[in-house]
Amino acid sequence: MAETKEKSLSDEKPKPRVRPIVRLGIFLISHSFHVSVVCCTAGVLALFLLPVLAKNTYISENALMPGSASPMLSNQHVSDGNRLVKDLTNPNSKSSETGIESHKIIAQYMLDLGAEVSFHKFHPQMNQFHPLHFFSSPDSGKIQENYSCSSYGINTVGIIRAPRGDGKEAIVLVTPYNALKSGFGEALSLGIAYSVFSLLTQVTWLAKDIIWLVADSQYGEYAAVAAWLREYQTPKFSSLSAPNAEMCPDVNNLFELKGHSISGSKFSNSFRRAGTMAAALVLKVRDQNEQFEDTISIYAEASNGQMPNLDLINVVNYLAVHRQGLRVNVEKLWSLLNSSWLKSLGEIFESLAKVAKSLYPKWKFGIPATEYVEGTATLASSLYYQALGVPTGPHGAFRDYQVDAITLEISPKFSLDKVWRNDILLRGGRLIEGVIRSVNNLLEKFHQSFFLYLLTSPSKFVSVGVYMIAFALLIAPLPMVAASLYVDANSSSKRSKGDSSTPSAITDTDEHSIAIRSWSPTTSFMIWVLLSILSLLTLNSVLASPLACAKATQEKEWALVKSVTISSVFIGLGLMSVINFATAEIGALLMVPMCLLAQPLKLDVRAGTLRSFCRMICNLVLGHIAFPPAAFFLLKGMLDGFGNANVGDFWMWVESLWAWNSATYLFIGMVQLPCWVLCISILFHTC
């Protein structure tokens, strides 16, 4: 009796309860296939819903107060700008082979206003890739050793000291100008900047110093601005006339300028600085316009997907539309505007919105189909340029130093004769005046509004809290599928755990470091492909990968490889989303379906069912699309037409990513390409 009592007591001991989070994890892993289908479908749907979920922009920083004051720019300032335009377009100003006369004219005009003027000499720099460039501040760069008198550029800099400031903050106005090949649009942009500059020398409300940088763009607009910023942020304590003064007599001619003692102006041959930069505006004017009204285009993308504070764009948009009557444009993928399937999708969303509104009148879901198409084209452009990692203008150089900056390009609707020239000078000048006045009101840096966003129009945006949902849904099933594959492979195969790490021996086959720059892009690309194939075959034979084995006991080896591949993709996409979300989003669209569907083709052939046949076709299609060169050609063909696609274009694109220190270059070489190789190995597994 005592023994039976003890047994009954032992049987009644409560078993340890499984925690709910553990139960949920087991459920998700056991149903990973259904979870993957639901999450991926929802992720793609959420991505297409982003234009519908976009919100109207608003100014978060109350201190900006755009348009609260009447513009002070008058016709007299416009006349001053017209005089500069006339002098710069005079053939005599372009007589020098180095464009020295134009720089002297601009500097003399600045001196006449009482500004502090200096010249900044810079040399072309060699491209040097830095893998962690996006984690650190820009370096001083490496200058070409063999340069001549004709291989340097000269930036002209004018500074206005604020009467109510302490010299600790500044606003920068940049006008790119190539004195050797300048068009009328560049001269007009200088005229607008000069009219604003002349106004700012007279006002009493200025609390931040004003820097006007006339960037010598003969070696590129970005190069000139970046060289000046490097000197501004990391001084070298050297004067302009020190290097090569004897060899380059034209340099000495720059100093033949007369300062006016009445206004206290002063010319210096040393590099002049102001305070910390609060914001920067790059101003450009196009010679011709394809629109039917005066427009202004905003370019905001900087390196590796960095964007300026949204308030800066909002101020420009508000003043341009509501004060100067300009139409504001942001970049679009024009090929999507005529897409029939996108119009049909917009009509479906519009119909669903009407049904939802009839059921619940307060529901504000949905936009017209035409607005949806334009929003999607703008959103796709924003994603593309952010993912590219290459700045869309010289403003990108400022963002590398955490300075909010944008490029404004004014496009007049008529030819720039004298009448319309004055109109553009007045409206453009008042726009710049209004933006400077708003930034001048700030007591601290831009911080109230968003830094992570996607634009669907100049007045609508998608915040990080919304667009991350689509990305999170796409990558959510990856860890569950990886865990499920690992459990299934270990349960069906009694092999030692040490073998599961062997497939990771297939590594990056990126051969971009080969010094083949002397050949054409097409030849370089073909050599890269051949060497990559040779490297793969060598690794496969030397390392004796289990992928080449056909033993029956290794039928589940491909599942372990797939588990490792999916885990690598999940980690790579997660890290990339921190550096450049747009690259991670596009990478997820290409790689997640391929990794989830990857299965040996031999198994599908043996099955002989319709489902296995469809999966085999999908694997072959996704395997081709996810290959980086194929994805590039497909995207280029959709945008520019397949007739314009060339094999060498991919190599040139990769070289441009390398030259701009784009994180997308590292993503392709260290995440996408190796994982694609592993997926192809799974497809051709000899199980």
XYZ file of C-alpha atoms in Angstrom:
687
model
C 0.000 0.000 0.000
C 2.781 2.387 0.870
C 4.508 1.702 -2.444
C 1.349 2.360 -4.453
C 0.806 5.589 -2.504
C 4.297 6.773 -3.366
C 3.741 5.903 -7.008
C 0.484 7.824 -7.117
C 2.141 10.819 -5.499
C 4.969 10.700 -7.996
C 2.505 10.460 -10.849
C 0.664 13.516 -9.586
C 3.786 15.735 -9.745
C 3.051 18.597 -12.189
C 5.076 18.608 -15.392
C 6.960 21.804 -16.269
C 4.737 24.067 -18.356
C 5.982 25.288 -21.704
C 6.060 29.046 -21.944
C 3.688 30.667 -24.464
C 6.550 32.244 -26.409
C 8.128 28.786 -26.811
C 4.835 27.348 -27.982
C 4.505 30.158 -30.517
C 8.024 29.532 -31.808
C 7.392 25.805 -32.194
C 4.128 26.504 -34.002
C 5.741 28.962 -36.421
C 8.663 26.637 -37.160
C 6.343 23.671 -37.752
C 4.213 25.787 -40.127
C 7.074 27.703 -41.720
C 5.808 27.158 -45.265
C 2.430 28.763 -44.632
C 4.043 31.558 -42.612
C 6.448 32.256 -45.492
C 3.657 32.495 -48.048
C 1.591 34.822 -45.864
C 4.508 37.072 -44.865
C 5.991 37.425 -48.362
C 2.600 38.137 -49.909
C 1.830 40.683 -47.208
C 5.288 42.274 -47.614
C 4.883 42.794 -51.355
C 1.328 44.067 -50.863
C 2.504 46.483 -48.148
C 5.152 47.791 -50.518
C 2.551 48.551 -53.196
C 0.345 50.192 -50.571
C 3.006 52.721 -49.562
C 1.772 55.444 -51.998
C -1.705 55.025 -50.514
C -0.376 55.281 -46.957
C 1.710 58.384 -47.677
C 0.965 61.422 -45.516
C 0.992 65.099 -46.385
C 4.182 66.854 -45.430
C 4.173 69.384 -42.640
C 6.731 71.675 -41.035
C 7.694 70.294 -37.641
C 10.010 73.089 -36.513
C 7.878 76.089 -35.586
C 10.881 78.419 -35.598
C 11.223 78.128 -39.384
C 8.065 80.189 -40.062
C 8.346 80.156 -43.889
C 6.637 83.061 -45.612
C 5.930 84.932 -42.379
C 7.864 87.988 -43.607
C 7.476 89.871 -46.874
C 10.346 89.419 -49.345
C 12.842 92.264 -49.439
C 14.509 91.442 -52.760
C 13.766 94.345 -55.109
C 14.234 95.190 -58.768
C 17.457 96.990 -57.856
C 18.967 93.729 -56.640
C 17.749 92.069 -59.825
C 19.542 94.756 -61.847
C 22.737 94.026 -59.922
C 22.396 90.344 -60.768
C 21.771 91.199 -64.410
C 25.004 93.162 -64.555
C 26.973 90.155 -63.344
C 25.258 87.894 -65.888
C 26.097 90.341 -68.668
C 29.759 90.555 -67.645
C 30.130 86.777 -67.350
C 28.564 86.137 -70.760
C 30.848 88.710 -72.349
C 33.304 86.908 -74.688
C 36.219 88.827 -73.154
C 35.679 87.079 -69.800
C 36.429 83.714 -71.452
C 39.625 84.731 -73.191
C 41.889 82.952 -70.697
C 42.431 79.225 -71.143
C 42.071 78.694 -67.401
C 39.022 80.922 -66.927
C 40.898 83.259 -64.592
C 39.066 86.350 -65.850
C 35.667 84.990 -64.850
C 36.871 84.259 -61.329
C 38.309 87.745 -61.036
C 35.006 89.281 -62.166
C 33.024 87.290 -59.589
C 35.483 88.112 -56.823
C 35.444 91.797 -57.679
C 31.645 91.851 -57.529
C 31.788 90.248 -54.090
C 34.334 92.808 -52.932
C 32.113 95.632 -54.141
C 29.471 94.431 -51.697
C 31.895 94.489 -48.787
C 32.223 90.724 -48.459
C 35.311 88.821 -47.377
C 36.675 87.128 -50.491
C 39.172 84.340 -50.964
C 40.102 81.733 -53.540
C 40.419 78.034 -52.936
C 42.678 76.052 -55.222
C 42.195 72.298 -55.511
C 43.546 69.472 -57.651
C 41.726 66.439 -59.053
C 41.743 63.507 -56.669
C 42.181 59.816 -57.244
C 39.329 57.464 -56.434
C 40.205 55.338 -53.441
C 37.728 52.820 -52.060
C 37.161 52.760 -48.295
C 34.950 49.836 -47.142
C 33.916 51.645 -43.930
C 33.459 55.063 -45.525
C 29.801 55.116 -44.529
C 30.712 54.548 -40.851
C 33.412 57.219 -40.605
C 33.934 60.831 -41.606
C 35.408 61.608 -45.039
C 39.180 61.626 -45.221
C 41.437 64.243 -46.723
C 41.697 62.355 -49.999
C 44.661 61.576 -52.208
C 45.729 64.125 -54.787
C 47.181 63.110 -58.104
C 50.935 63.513 -58.081
C 51.497 64.524 -61.703
C 49.435 67.661 -62.123
C 50.072 70.749 -64.182
C 48.925 74.357 -64.141
C 45.883 73.437 -66.198
C 44.836 70.566 -63.916
C 43.584 72.529 -60.963
C 40.334 74.223 -60.172
C 39.642 77.459 -58.334
C 36.640 78.024 -56.100
C 35.641 81.611 -55.364
C 34.329 82.149 -51.845
C 32.560 85.193 -50.410
C 31.537 85.523 -46.766
C 29.089 87.954 -45.164
C 29.440 88.315 -41.419
C 26.071 88.442 -39.671
C 25.451 91.715 -37.800
C 23.468 89.852 -35.135
C 25.591 86.713 -35.017
C 28.612 85.548 -33.104
C 30.293 83.797 -36.025
C 29.492 80.292 -34.770
C 26.917 79.352 -37.434
C 26.695 79.797 -41.183
C 24.437 79.108 -44.175
C 26.072 78.049 -47.439
C 24.869 78.947 -50.930
C 26.578 77.039 -53.753
C 26.488 77.865 -57.464
C 28.441 75.491 -59.742
C 30.208 77.334 -62.541
C 32.543 76.146 -65.282
C 34.310 79.211 -66.652
C 35.603 77.283 -69.686
C 32.301 75.769 -70.833
C 29.657 77.811 -69.096
C 26.165 78.123 -70.473
C 23.695 80.891 -69.958
C 21.946 78.880 -67.247
C 25.073 78.793 -65.082
C 25.556 82.529 -65.491
C 21.921 83.104 -64.542
C 22.315 80.998 -61.384
C 25.232 83.246 -60.429
C 23.016 86.264 -61.091
C 20.325 84.936 -58.742
C 22.885 84.185 -56.049
C 24.474 87.618 -56.423
C 21.142 89.411 -56.146
C 20.450 87.560 -52.882
C 24.023 88.143 -51.717
C 23.712 91.873 -52.338
C 20.472 91.953 -50.339
C 21.983 90.080 -47.396
C 24.796 92.610 -47.080
C 22.161 95.260 -46.258
C 19.725 93.493 -43.920
C 19.876 93.741 -40.140
C 18.024 90.524 -39.254
C 20.835 88.198 -40.296
C 21.989 86.035 -37.357
C 24.110 83.491 -39.256
C 27.065 84.113 -41.530
C 26.446 83.633 -45.248
C 28.961 81.757 -47.401
C 28.634 81.998 -51.154
C 30.681 79.298 -52.853
C 31.167 79.567 -56.610
C 32.303 75.994 -57.256
C 34.612 75.471 -60.222
C 32.898 72.539 -61.933
C 35.409 71.831 -64.706
C 36.289 68.575 -62.876
C 32.734 67.952 -61.732
C 30.369 69.808 -59.454
C 30.705 67.305 -56.627
C 34.524 67.293 -56.753
C 34.743 71.070 -56.362
C 32.340 71.205 -53.414
C 33.914 68.176 -51.735
C 37.413 69.667 -52.053
C 36.289 72.925 -50.430
C 34.507 71.055 -47.629
C 37.591 68.938 -46.904
C 39.639 72.096 -46.500
C 36.904 73.736 -44.431
C 36.556 70.801 -42.032
C 40.166 69.549 -41.972
C 42.443 72.574 -42.473
C 45.931 72.150 -43.906
C 47.131 75.643 -42.949
C 48.513 76.518 -46.377
C 47.821 79.515 -48.588
C 46.701 79.508 -52.186
C 49.892 81.010 -53.565
C 52.222 78.585 -51.849
C 52.048 75.569 -54.174
C 53.378 76.002 -57.704
C 53.205 79.801 -57.615
C 56.321 80.155 -59.742
C 55.276 77.495 -62.240
C 51.713 78.808 -62.620
C 51.790 82.562 -63.302
C 47.995 82.694 -63.713
C 47.610 81.940 -60.023
C 49.367 85.158 -59.099
C 47.018 87.103 -61.357
C 44.147 86.183 -59.085
C 45.457 88.505 -56.406
C 45.268 91.591 -58.588
C 41.988 92.683 -57.000
C 41.293 95.987 -55.341
C 39.412 95.981 -52.065
C 37.390 99.028 -51.108
C 38.567 100.567 -47.868
C 35.269 102.447 -47.492
C 33.225 99.314 -46.918
C 36.027 97.634 -45.041
C 36.169 94.729 -47.492
C 39.217 92.557 -47.500
C 40.701 90.051 -49.906
C 42.821 87.284 -48.450
C 45.010 84.643 -50.027
C 44.407 82.327 -47.077
C 41.441 80.017 -46.643
C 38.575 81.803 -44.880
C 35.992 80.141 -42.666
C 32.766 80.977 -40.906
C 30.836 79.030 -38.281
C 29.287 75.579 -38.200
C 27.085 75.014 -41.236
C 23.388 74.967 -40.425
C 22.249 74.150 -43.971
C 23.390 74.403 -47.588
C 21.592 75.162 -50.858
C 22.959 74.323 -54.289
C 21.383 76.508 -56.990
C 21.290 75.669 -60.683
C 19.334 76.981 -63.684
C 18.587 74.952 -66.792
C 18.868 76.541 -70.211
C 15.776 74.757 -71.536
C 12.595 73.397 -70.032
C 10.358 70.628 -71.306
C 7.467 71.648 -69.032
C 4.710 74.149 -69.733
C 5.362 76.227 -66.618
C 8.230 77.445 -64.511
C 9.406 74.533 -62.409
C 11.962 73.858 -59.736
C 13.380 70.366 -59.226
C 14.580 69.196 -55.822
C 17.429 66.679 -55.550
C 17.925 65.389 -52.030
C 19.584 61.947 -52.145
C 23.125 61.834 -50.764
C 25.646 58.991 -50.452
C 24.387 55.608 -49.201
C 20.762 56.670 -49.028
C 21.269 59.604 -46.673
C 18.578 62.273 -46.857
C 18.399 65.815 -45.472
C 15.917 66.714 -42.790
C 12.443 66.750 -44.301
C 11.763 70.241 -42.939
C 14.290 71.710 -45.385
C 12.401 70.231 -48.349
C 9.089 71.315 -46.853
C 10.233 74.932 -46.544
C 11.374 75.024 -50.178
C 8.165 73.373 -51.373
C 5.949 75.768 -49.407
C 7.748 78.930 -50.531
C 8.018 77.818 -54.162
C 4.350 76.868 -54.520
C 2.559 79.354 -52.261
C 4.827 82.371 -52.579
C 6.560 82.261 -55.972
C 4.091 80.240 -58.037
C 6.625 77.628 -59.117
C 5.815 74.014 -59.774
C 7.962 71.683 -57.637
C 9.239 68.427 -59.120
C 11.001 65.443 -57.638
C 12.533 62.643 -59.693
C 10.263 59.946 -61.127
C 10.794 56.707 -63.007
C 9.060 57.899 -66.149
C 8.717 54.408 -67.595
C 6.234 53.546 -64.819
C 3.903 56.419 -65.701
C 2.721 54.586 -68.821
C 2.549 51.164 -67.174
C -0.832 49.520 -67.780
C -0.543 47.024 -64.911
C 0.253 49.837 -62.483
C -2.809 51.774 -63.638
C -4.954 48.666 -63.154
C -3.544 48.225 -59.648
C -4.317 51.869 -58.866
C -7.888 51.413 -60.077
C -8.286 48.350 -57.846
C -7.083 50.286 -54.809
C -9.375 53.183 -55.731
C -12.388 50.857 -55.978
C -11.545 49.216 -52.646
C -11.285 52.667 -51.074
C -14.764 53.590 -52.306
C -16.211 50.370 -50.887
C -14.460 50.959 -47.558
C -15.684 54.542 -47.424
C -19.263 53.450 -48.106
C -19.055 51.069 -45.145
C -17.367 53.584 -42.865
C -17.553 57.235 -44.038
C -14.717 58.395 -41.763
C -12.273 56.030 -43.463
C -9.727 58.063 -45.434
C -8.104 55.168 -47.226
C -7.385 55.439 -50.938
C -6.274 57.919 -53.597
C -7.188 58.391 -57.290
C -5.581 55.941 -59.710
C -3.624 58.666 -61.536
C -2.212 59.952 -58.255
C -1.302 56.379 -57.291
C 0.656 55.873 -60.515
C 2.584 59.126 -60.057
C 3.206 58.349 -56.400
C 4.522 54.889 -57.227
C 6.818 56.285 -59.935
C 8.192 58.861 -57.475
C 8.537 56.268 -54.712
C 10.373 53.886 -57.046
C 12.742 56.689 -58.043
C 13.386 57.546 -54.397
C 14.112 53.884 -53.624
C 16.349 53.521 -56.674
C 18.535 56.560 -56.046
C 18.833 55.831 -52.341
C 19.788 52.225 -53.073
C 22.309 53.312 -55.673
C 24.242 55.096 -52.937
C 25.500 57.794 -55.310
C 24.588 61.435 -54.604
C 22.204 63.048 -57.090
C 24.058 66.367 -56.907
C 26.860 68.290 -55.204
C 24.709 68.618 -52.090
C 25.773 65.061 -51.243
C 29.197 66.306 -50.182
C 27.592 68.292 -47.344
C 25.626 65.314 -46.053
C 28.919 63.458 -45.508
C 29.609 66.067 -42.810
C 26.072 65.843 -41.378
C 25.016 69.134 -42.958
C 21.484 69.231 -44.370
C 21.653 70.243 -48.027
C 19.635 69.982 -51.239
C 20.112 70.925 -54.887
C 17.542 73.240 -56.494
C 17.342 73.362 -60.286
C 15.127 76.077 -61.772
C 13.679 75.445 -65.223
C 12.061 78.482 -66.922
C 9.221 77.715 -69.315
C 10.379 80.267 -71.913
C 13.702 81.178 -73.453
C 15.817 83.334 -71.191
C 15.475 86.669 -72.936
C 15.705 89.937 -71.007
C 12.063 90.019 -69.858
C 11.861 86.452 -68.616
C 15.397 86.698 -67.267
C 14.327 89.422 -64.842
C 11.302 87.376 -63.798
C 13.414 84.309 -63.018
C 15.983 86.432 -61.196
C 13.267 87.977 -59.042
C 11.297 84.822 -58.239
C 14.356 82.638 -57.837
C 16.052 85.224 -55.659
C 13.011 85.635 -53.437
C 12.766 81.875 -53.036
C 16.391 81.645 -51.888
C 15.861 84.669 -49.647
C 12.866 82.997 -48.002
C 14.709 79.735 -47.388
C 17.733 81.538 -45.913
C 15.455 83.619 -43.711
C 13.725 80.490 -42.371
C 17.022 78.717 -41.636
C 18.307 81.927 -40.076
C 15.502 81.659 -37.487
C 16.725 78.302 -36.186
C 18.344 78.256 -32.776
C 19.730 74.743 -33.295
C 20.292 72.242 -36.085
C 17.455 70.571 -37.963
C 16.161 67.788 -35.727
C 12.386 67.966 -35.386
C 11.345 66.318 -38.642
C 12.289 63.037 -40.330
C 15.682 61.959 -41.651
C 14.453 58.526 -42.813
C 11.661 58.815 -45.356
C 10.615 58.132 -48.935
C 8.944 60.762 -51.110
C 5.856 60.012 -53.196
C 5.476 63.656 -54.276
C 6.934 67.016 -53.208
C 4.170 67.282 -50.612
C 3.750 63.635 -49.540
C 6.096 61.233 -47.791
C 6.277 57.783 -46.208
C 7.997 57.697 -42.831
C 10.349 55.011 -41.555
C 7.681 53.590 -39.263
C 5.517 52.755 -42.275
C 7.931 51.553 -44.942
C 9.815 49.278 -42.517
C 6.660 47.162 -42.215
C 7.046 45.897 -45.791
C 10.698 45.017 -45.222
C 10.004 43.333 -41.866
C 7.289 41.180 -43.431
C 9.611 40.091 -46.241
C 12.429 38.912 -43.983
C 10.264 37.663 -41.079
C 9.988 34.046 -42.335
C 13.730 33.648 -42.941
C 14.809 32.623 -39.395
C 11.786 30.313 -39.023
C 12.480 28.540 -42.313
C 16.189 28.244 -41.467
C 15.360 26.676 -38.084
C 12.809 24.325 -39.649
C 15.280 23.126 -42.296
C 17.982 22.584 -39.712
C 15.681 20.541 -37.458
C 14.381 18.440 -40.360
C 17.865 17.777 -41.723
C 19.206 16.695 -38.327
C 16.199 14.501 -37.578
C 16.424 12.645 -40.890
C 20.214 12.376 -41.043
C 22.314 10.927 -38.200
C 25.545 12.429 -39.402
C 27.814 14.414 -37.129
C 27.118 18.078 -36.626
C 30.552 19.057 -37.812
C 29.658 18.355 -41.434
C 27.016 21.079 -41.480
C 29.623 23.819 -41.527
C 31.336 22.547 -44.668
C 29.022 24.211 -47.227
C 30.036 27.624 -45.942
C 33.398 27.099 -47.654
C 31.859 28.533 -50.810
C 32.639 32.180 -50.362
C 32.581 35.459 -52.176
C 33.711 35.247 -55.770
C 33.832 38.965 -56.341
C 36.815 39.814 -58.486
C 36.442 43.589 -58.681
C 39.933 44.118 -57.311
C 41.613 42.802 -60.477
C 43.584 45.537 -62.139
C 42.028 45.477 -65.566
C 41.060 49.073 -65.912
C 43.014 49.384 -69.135
C 40.505 47.171 -70.992
C 37.026 48.058 -72.147
C 34.102 47.534 -69.745
C 32.789 44.646 -71.861
C 36.161 42.871 -71.809
C 36.544 43.478 -68.081
C 33.096 42.035 -67.414
C 33.765 38.887 -69.458
C 37.116 38.330 -67.723
C 35.415 38.723 -64.353
C 32.790 36.107 -65.294
C 35.395 33.605 -66.518
C 37.606 34.020 -63.468
C 34.601 33.683 -61.167
C 33.542 30.411 -62.815
C 37.108 29.106 -62.613
C 37.303 30.008 -58.923
C 34.037 28.208 -58.195
C 35.133 25.045 -59.981
C 38.483 25.100 -58.205
C 36.887 25.531 -54.774
C 34.381 22.789 -55.468
C 37.070 20.281 -56.460
C 39.778 21.187 -53.943
C 37.577 21.519 -50.865
C 35.562 18.389 -51.719
C 32.213 19.973 -50.912
C 29.456 17.524 -49.922
C 27.354 19.111 -52.647
C 29.229 16.922 -55.103
C 28.415 13.723 -53.212
C 25.596 11.482 -54.344
C 25.401 9.141 -51.373
C 21.970 8.203 -50.132
C 22.932 9.156 -46.596
C 23.458 12.752 -47.717
C 20.087 13.351 -49.289
C 19.348 16.089 -46.773
C 22.689 17.875 -47.033
C 21.140 20.486 -49.310
C 18.704 21.382 -46.509
C 21.622 22.286 -44.234
C 23.150 24.403 -46.983
C 19.824 26.121 -47.523
C 19.548 26.777 -43.798
C 22.985 28.399 -43.772
C 22.117 30.431 -46.886
C 18.848 31.722 -45.459
C 20.549 32.641 -42.184
C 23.258 34.539 -44.075
C 20.671 36.406 -46.135
C 18.731 37.325 -42.991
C 21.837 38.677 -41.251
C 23.064 40.500 -44.366
C 19.715 42.164 -45.062
C 19.302 43.124 -41.420
C 22.708 44.809 -41.315
C 22.147 46.490 -44.661
C 18.831 47.940 -43.516
C 20.751 49.909 -40.890
C 23.205 51.291 -43.452
C 20.928 51.790 -46.457
C 17.313 50.695 -46.200
C 16.579 51.050 -49.919
C 19.341 48.594 -50.825
C 18.047 46.141 -48.224
C 14.470 46.462 -49.533
C 15.432 45.817 -53.161
C 17.780 43.028 -52.065
C 14.960 41.396 -50.096
C 12.654 41.487 -53.123
C 15.311 39.720 -55.200
C 16.784 37.274 -52.705
C 14.056 36.217 -50.272
C 11.852 34.397 -52.858
C 14.916 32.720 -54.377
C 16.206 31.495 -51.008
C 12.824 30.256 -49.782
C 12.010 28.320 -52.985
C 15.492 26.872 -53.594
C 15.357 23.073 -53.855
C 17.346 20.559 -55.949
C 15.974 20.387 -59.462
C 16.534 16.633 -59.481
C 13.924 16.193 -56.737
C 11.357 18.184 -58.717
C 12.071 16.134 -61.835
C 11.602 12.882 -59.868
C 8.318 14.062 -58.380
C 6.806 14.805 -61.786
C 3.847 16.704 -60.358
C 2.455 20.024 -61.505
C 3.497 21.658 -58.238
C 7.076 20.457 -58.565
C 7.186 21.568 -62.200
C 5.980 25.079 -61.284
C 8.534 25.254 -58.477
C 11.300 24.218 -60.867
C 10.326 26.947 -63.344
C 10.165 29.532 -60.545
C 13.596 28.491 -59.282
C 15.142 28.849 -62.720
C 13.524 32.264 -63.284
C 14.435 33.590 -59.835
C 17.959 32.229 -60.178
C 18.436 34.284 -63.328
C 16.792 37.443 -61.975
C 18.694 37.416 -58.674
C 22.074 37.228 -60.427
C 23.455 40.806 -60.079
C 24.301 41.384 -63.793
C 20.930 39.972 -64.867
C 19.079 42.132 -62.339
C 20.964 45.178 -63.615
C 20.154 44.470 -67.272
C 16.508 43.831 -66.444
C 16.196 47.107 -64.546
C 18.079 49.068 -67.205
C 15.936 47.551 -69.933
C 12.749 48.512 -68.110
C 13.963 52.086 -67.689
C 15.873 52.818 -70.907
C 14.792 50.027 -73.239
C 16.540 46.713 -73.838
C 18.041 47.999 -77.063
C 20.248 50.381 -75.075
C 21.527 47.715 -72.649
C 25.160 46.687 -73.057
C 27.222 43.995 -71.338
C 29.864 46.538 -70.353
C 27.304 48.781 -68.659
C 27.215 46.518 -65.606
C 30.963 46.787 -65.155
C 30.814 50.566 -65.469
C 27.992 50.638 -62.912
C 29.993 48.543 -60.440
C 33.023 50.788 -60.943
C 30.866 53.837 -60.204
C 29.696 52.197 -56.961
C 33.323 51.554 -56.074
C 34.359 55.121 -56.885
C 31.585 56.599 -54.717
C 32.273 54.285 -51.751
C 28.743 52.953 -52.018
C 27.667 50.372 -49.441
C 25.702 48.695 -52.245
C 29.052 47.586 -53.679
C 29.808 45.688 -50.472
C 26.288 44.273 -50.320
C 26.541 42.835 -53.834
C 29.990 41.355 -53.238
C 29.545 40.058 -49.686
C 25.844 39.154 -49.433
C 23.983 38.891 -52.725
C 26.597 37.183 -54.889
C 27.749 34.545 -52.330
C 24.171 33.674 -51.385
C 23.243 33.434 -55.057
C 26.117 30.974 -55.544
C 24.848 28.861 -52.640
C 21.320 28.856 -54.058
C 22.585 27.746 -57.464
C 24.556 24.994 -55.729
C 21.355 23.836 -54.053
C 19.489 23.792 -57.366
C 22.103 21.542 -58.983
C 22.660 19.343 -55.951
C 23.214 15.688 -56.977
C 21.007 14.144 -54.315
